[in-house]
CSV table of C-alpha atoms in Angstrom, one decimal:
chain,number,residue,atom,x,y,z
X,1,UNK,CA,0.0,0.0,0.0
X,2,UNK,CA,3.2,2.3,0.4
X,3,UNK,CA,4.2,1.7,-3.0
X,4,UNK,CA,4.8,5.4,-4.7
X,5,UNK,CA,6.3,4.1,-8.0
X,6,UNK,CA,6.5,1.1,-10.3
X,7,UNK,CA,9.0,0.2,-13.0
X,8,UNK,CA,8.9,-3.3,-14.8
X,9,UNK,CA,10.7,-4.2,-17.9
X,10,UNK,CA,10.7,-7.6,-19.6
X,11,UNK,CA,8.0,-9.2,-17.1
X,12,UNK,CA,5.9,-12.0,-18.1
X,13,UNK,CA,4.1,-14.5,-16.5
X,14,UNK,CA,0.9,-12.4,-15.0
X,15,UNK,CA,-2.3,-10.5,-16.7
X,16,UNK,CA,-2.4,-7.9,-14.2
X,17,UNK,CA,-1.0,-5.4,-11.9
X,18,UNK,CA,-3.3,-4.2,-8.9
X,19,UNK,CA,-5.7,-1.6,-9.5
X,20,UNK,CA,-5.6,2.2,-7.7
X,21,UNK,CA,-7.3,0.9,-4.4
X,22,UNK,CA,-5.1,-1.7,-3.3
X,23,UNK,CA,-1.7,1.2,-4.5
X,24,UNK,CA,-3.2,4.7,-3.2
X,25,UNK,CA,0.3,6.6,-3.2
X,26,UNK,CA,1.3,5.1,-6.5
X,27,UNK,CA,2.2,8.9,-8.2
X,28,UNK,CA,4.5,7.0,-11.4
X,29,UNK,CA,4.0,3.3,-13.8
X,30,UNK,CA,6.6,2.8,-16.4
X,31,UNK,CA,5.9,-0.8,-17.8
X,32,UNK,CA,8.0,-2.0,-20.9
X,33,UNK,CA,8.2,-5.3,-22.6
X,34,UNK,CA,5.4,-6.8,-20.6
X,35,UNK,CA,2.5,-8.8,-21.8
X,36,UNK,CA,-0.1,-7.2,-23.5
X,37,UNK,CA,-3.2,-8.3,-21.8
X,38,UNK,CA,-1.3,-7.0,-18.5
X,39,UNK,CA,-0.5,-3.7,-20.4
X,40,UNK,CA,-4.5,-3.2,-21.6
X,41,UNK,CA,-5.4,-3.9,-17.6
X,42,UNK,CA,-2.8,-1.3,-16.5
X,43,UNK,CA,-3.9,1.3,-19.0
X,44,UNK,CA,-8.1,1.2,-18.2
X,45,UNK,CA,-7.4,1.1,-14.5
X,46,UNK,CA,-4.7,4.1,-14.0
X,47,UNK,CA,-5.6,6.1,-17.2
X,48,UNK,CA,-8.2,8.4,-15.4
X,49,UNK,CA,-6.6,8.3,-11.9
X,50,UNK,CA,-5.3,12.1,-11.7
X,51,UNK,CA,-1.4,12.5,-10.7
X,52,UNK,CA,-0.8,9.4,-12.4
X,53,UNK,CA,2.3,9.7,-14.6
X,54,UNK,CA,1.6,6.2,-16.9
X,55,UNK,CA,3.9,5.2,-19.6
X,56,UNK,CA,3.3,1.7,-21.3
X,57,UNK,CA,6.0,0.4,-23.9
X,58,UNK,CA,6.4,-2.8,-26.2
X,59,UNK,CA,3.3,-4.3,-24.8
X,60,UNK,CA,3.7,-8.3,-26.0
X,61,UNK,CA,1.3,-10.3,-27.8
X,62,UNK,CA,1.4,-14.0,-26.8
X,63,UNK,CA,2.9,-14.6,-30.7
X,64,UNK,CA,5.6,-12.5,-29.6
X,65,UNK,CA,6.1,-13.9,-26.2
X,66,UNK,CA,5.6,-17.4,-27.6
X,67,UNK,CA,8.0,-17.0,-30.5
X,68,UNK,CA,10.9,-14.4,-28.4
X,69,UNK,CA,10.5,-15.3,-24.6
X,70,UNK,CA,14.0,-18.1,-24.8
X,71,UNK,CA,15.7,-15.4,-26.9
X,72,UNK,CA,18.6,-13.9,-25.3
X,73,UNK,CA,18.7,-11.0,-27.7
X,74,UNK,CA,14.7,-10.1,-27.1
X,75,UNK,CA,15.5,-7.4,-25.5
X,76,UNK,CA,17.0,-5.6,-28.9
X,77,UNK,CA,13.5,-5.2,-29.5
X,78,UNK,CA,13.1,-1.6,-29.1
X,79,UNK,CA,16.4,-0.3,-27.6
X,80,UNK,CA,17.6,2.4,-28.6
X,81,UNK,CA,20.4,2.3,-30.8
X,82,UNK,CA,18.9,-1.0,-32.4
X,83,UNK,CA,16.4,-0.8,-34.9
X,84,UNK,CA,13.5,-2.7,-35.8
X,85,UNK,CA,15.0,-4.9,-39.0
X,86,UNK,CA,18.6,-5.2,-37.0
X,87,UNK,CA,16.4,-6.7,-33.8
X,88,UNK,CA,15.1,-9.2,-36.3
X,89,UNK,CA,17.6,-10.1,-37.9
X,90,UNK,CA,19.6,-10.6,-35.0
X,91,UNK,CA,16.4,-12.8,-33.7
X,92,UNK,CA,16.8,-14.9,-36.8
X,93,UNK,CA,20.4,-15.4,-36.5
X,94,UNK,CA,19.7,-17.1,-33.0
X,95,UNK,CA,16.5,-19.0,-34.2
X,96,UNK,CA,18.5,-20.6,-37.3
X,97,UNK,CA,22.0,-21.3,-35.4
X,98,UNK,CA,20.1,-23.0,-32.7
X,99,UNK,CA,17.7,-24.8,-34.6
X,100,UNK,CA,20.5,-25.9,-36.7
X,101,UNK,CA,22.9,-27.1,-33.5
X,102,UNK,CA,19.8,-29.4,-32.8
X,103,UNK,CA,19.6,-30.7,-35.8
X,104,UNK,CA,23.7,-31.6,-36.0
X,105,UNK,CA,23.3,-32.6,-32.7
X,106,UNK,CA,20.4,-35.2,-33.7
X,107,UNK,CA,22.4,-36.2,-37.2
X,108,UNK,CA,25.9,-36.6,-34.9
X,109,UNK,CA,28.6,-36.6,-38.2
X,110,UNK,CA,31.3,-34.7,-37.7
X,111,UNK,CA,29.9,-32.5,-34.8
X,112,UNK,CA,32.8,-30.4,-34.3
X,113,UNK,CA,33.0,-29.1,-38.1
X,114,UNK,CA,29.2,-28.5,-37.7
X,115,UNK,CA,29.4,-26.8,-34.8
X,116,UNK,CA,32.1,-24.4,-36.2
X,117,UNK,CA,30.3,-23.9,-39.4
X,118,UNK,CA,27.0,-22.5,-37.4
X,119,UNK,CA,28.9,-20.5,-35.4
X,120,UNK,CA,30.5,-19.2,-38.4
X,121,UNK,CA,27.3,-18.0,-39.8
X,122,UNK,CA,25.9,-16.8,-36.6
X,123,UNK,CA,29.0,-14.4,-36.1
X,124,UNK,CA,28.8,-13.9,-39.9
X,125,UNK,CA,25.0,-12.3,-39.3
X,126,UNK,CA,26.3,-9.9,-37.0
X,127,UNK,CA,29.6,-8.7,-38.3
X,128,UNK,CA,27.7,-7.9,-41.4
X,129,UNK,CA,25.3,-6.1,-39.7
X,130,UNK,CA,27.6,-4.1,-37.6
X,131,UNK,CA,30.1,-3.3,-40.5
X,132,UNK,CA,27.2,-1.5,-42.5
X,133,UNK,CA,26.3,0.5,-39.3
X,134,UNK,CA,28.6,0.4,-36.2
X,135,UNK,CA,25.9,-0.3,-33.5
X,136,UNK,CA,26.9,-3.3,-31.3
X,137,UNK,CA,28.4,-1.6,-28.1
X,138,UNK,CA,30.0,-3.7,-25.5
X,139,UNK,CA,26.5,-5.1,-24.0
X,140,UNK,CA,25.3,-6.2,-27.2
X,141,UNK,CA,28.6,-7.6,-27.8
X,142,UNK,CA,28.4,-9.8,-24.5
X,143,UNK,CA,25.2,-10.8,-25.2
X,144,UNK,CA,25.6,-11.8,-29.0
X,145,UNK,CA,28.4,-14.1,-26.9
X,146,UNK,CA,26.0,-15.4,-24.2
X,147,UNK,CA,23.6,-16.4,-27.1
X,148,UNK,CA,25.8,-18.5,-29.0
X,149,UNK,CA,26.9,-20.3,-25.5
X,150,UNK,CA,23.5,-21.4,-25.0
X,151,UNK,CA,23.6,-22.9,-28.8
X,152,UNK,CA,26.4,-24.7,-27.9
X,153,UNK,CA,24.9,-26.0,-24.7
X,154,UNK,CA,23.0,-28.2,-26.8
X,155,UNK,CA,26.5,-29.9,-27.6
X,156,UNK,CA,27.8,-32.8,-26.0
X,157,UNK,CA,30.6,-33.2,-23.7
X,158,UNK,CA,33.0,-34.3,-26.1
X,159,UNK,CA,32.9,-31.2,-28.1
X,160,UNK,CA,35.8,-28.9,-26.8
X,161,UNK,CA,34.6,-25.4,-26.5
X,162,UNK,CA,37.6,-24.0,-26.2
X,163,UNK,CA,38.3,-24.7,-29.2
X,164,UNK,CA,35.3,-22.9,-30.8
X,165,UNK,CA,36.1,-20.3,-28.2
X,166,UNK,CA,39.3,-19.2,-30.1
X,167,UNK,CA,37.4,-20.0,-33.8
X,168,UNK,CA,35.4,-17.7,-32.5
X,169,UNK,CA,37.1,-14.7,-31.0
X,170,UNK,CA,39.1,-14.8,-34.5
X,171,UNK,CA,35.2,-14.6,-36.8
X,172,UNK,CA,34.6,-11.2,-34.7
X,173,UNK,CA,34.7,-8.0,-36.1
X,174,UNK,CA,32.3,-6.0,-33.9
């Protein structure tokens, strides 16, 4: 009840957010990147509650959620710096490398040759996209890095990372 301000970004999970009676000194709500269903609520309870300072962004549809919620890179999606066509692409780049680590995973021949050739392409994606407009920063760069370890989580033991660590580091040109 003592709650004066709310801020949630990348949320999921719920429909709603408690109405005006149950927060009486809320004064501020700044949603992004939260469902959409739990964005609508928000908007027709607080929208005629006076001192109110609302801002809803990047309400989700469940498409979006249901296609982007195990993306590492989802949150691209409407940062600044990134736009629109570079977040998808950069979407796709994880959808296809880890789609295709399953399958090379499932088919077993030569698993290490496989496994550098998609992360060959994934990299490929985004020096591309970064050499035509410098854009990925430090954070993006971490992250572009975190995503392709959770491709090659899918890989077996056997595999030696470091390896495609150091292929890699050397494919990098953001």
């Amino acid at each position: 009840k003592r709650l004066d301000g709310l801020w949630l970004f990348e949320v999921f999970g719920f429909d709603q957010i408690p109405g005006p009676e149950a927060l009486p000194l809320l004064d501020g709500i700044w949603v992004s990147s939260i469902p959409a269903d739990a964005a609508a609520a928000l908007k027709k309870q607080y929208k005629s509650v006076p001192g109110i300072d609302l801002t809803v962004e990047r309400p989700r549809k469940p498409e979006w959620l249901a296609e982007n919620l195990d993306n590492p890179l989802r949150a691209w999606d409407g940062r600044g710096g990134i736009s629109a066509v570079q977040a998808k692409k950069a979407f796709t780049a994880y959808k296809t490398a880890l789609a295709a680590m399953r399958q090379a995973v499932t088919a077993g021949d030569d698993l290490q040759a496989q496994a550098a050739r998609i992360t060959q392409d994934y990299i490929g994606v985004f020096n591309v996209m970064d050499a035509k407009r410098r854009f990925i920063g430090t954070m993006e760069r971490e992250e572009v890095v975190d995503a392709l370890h959770k491709i090659w989580a899918l890989l077996p033991q056997s595999i030696d990372l470091r390896q495609l660590e150091s292929f890699e580091e050397g494919l990098r040109d953001f």
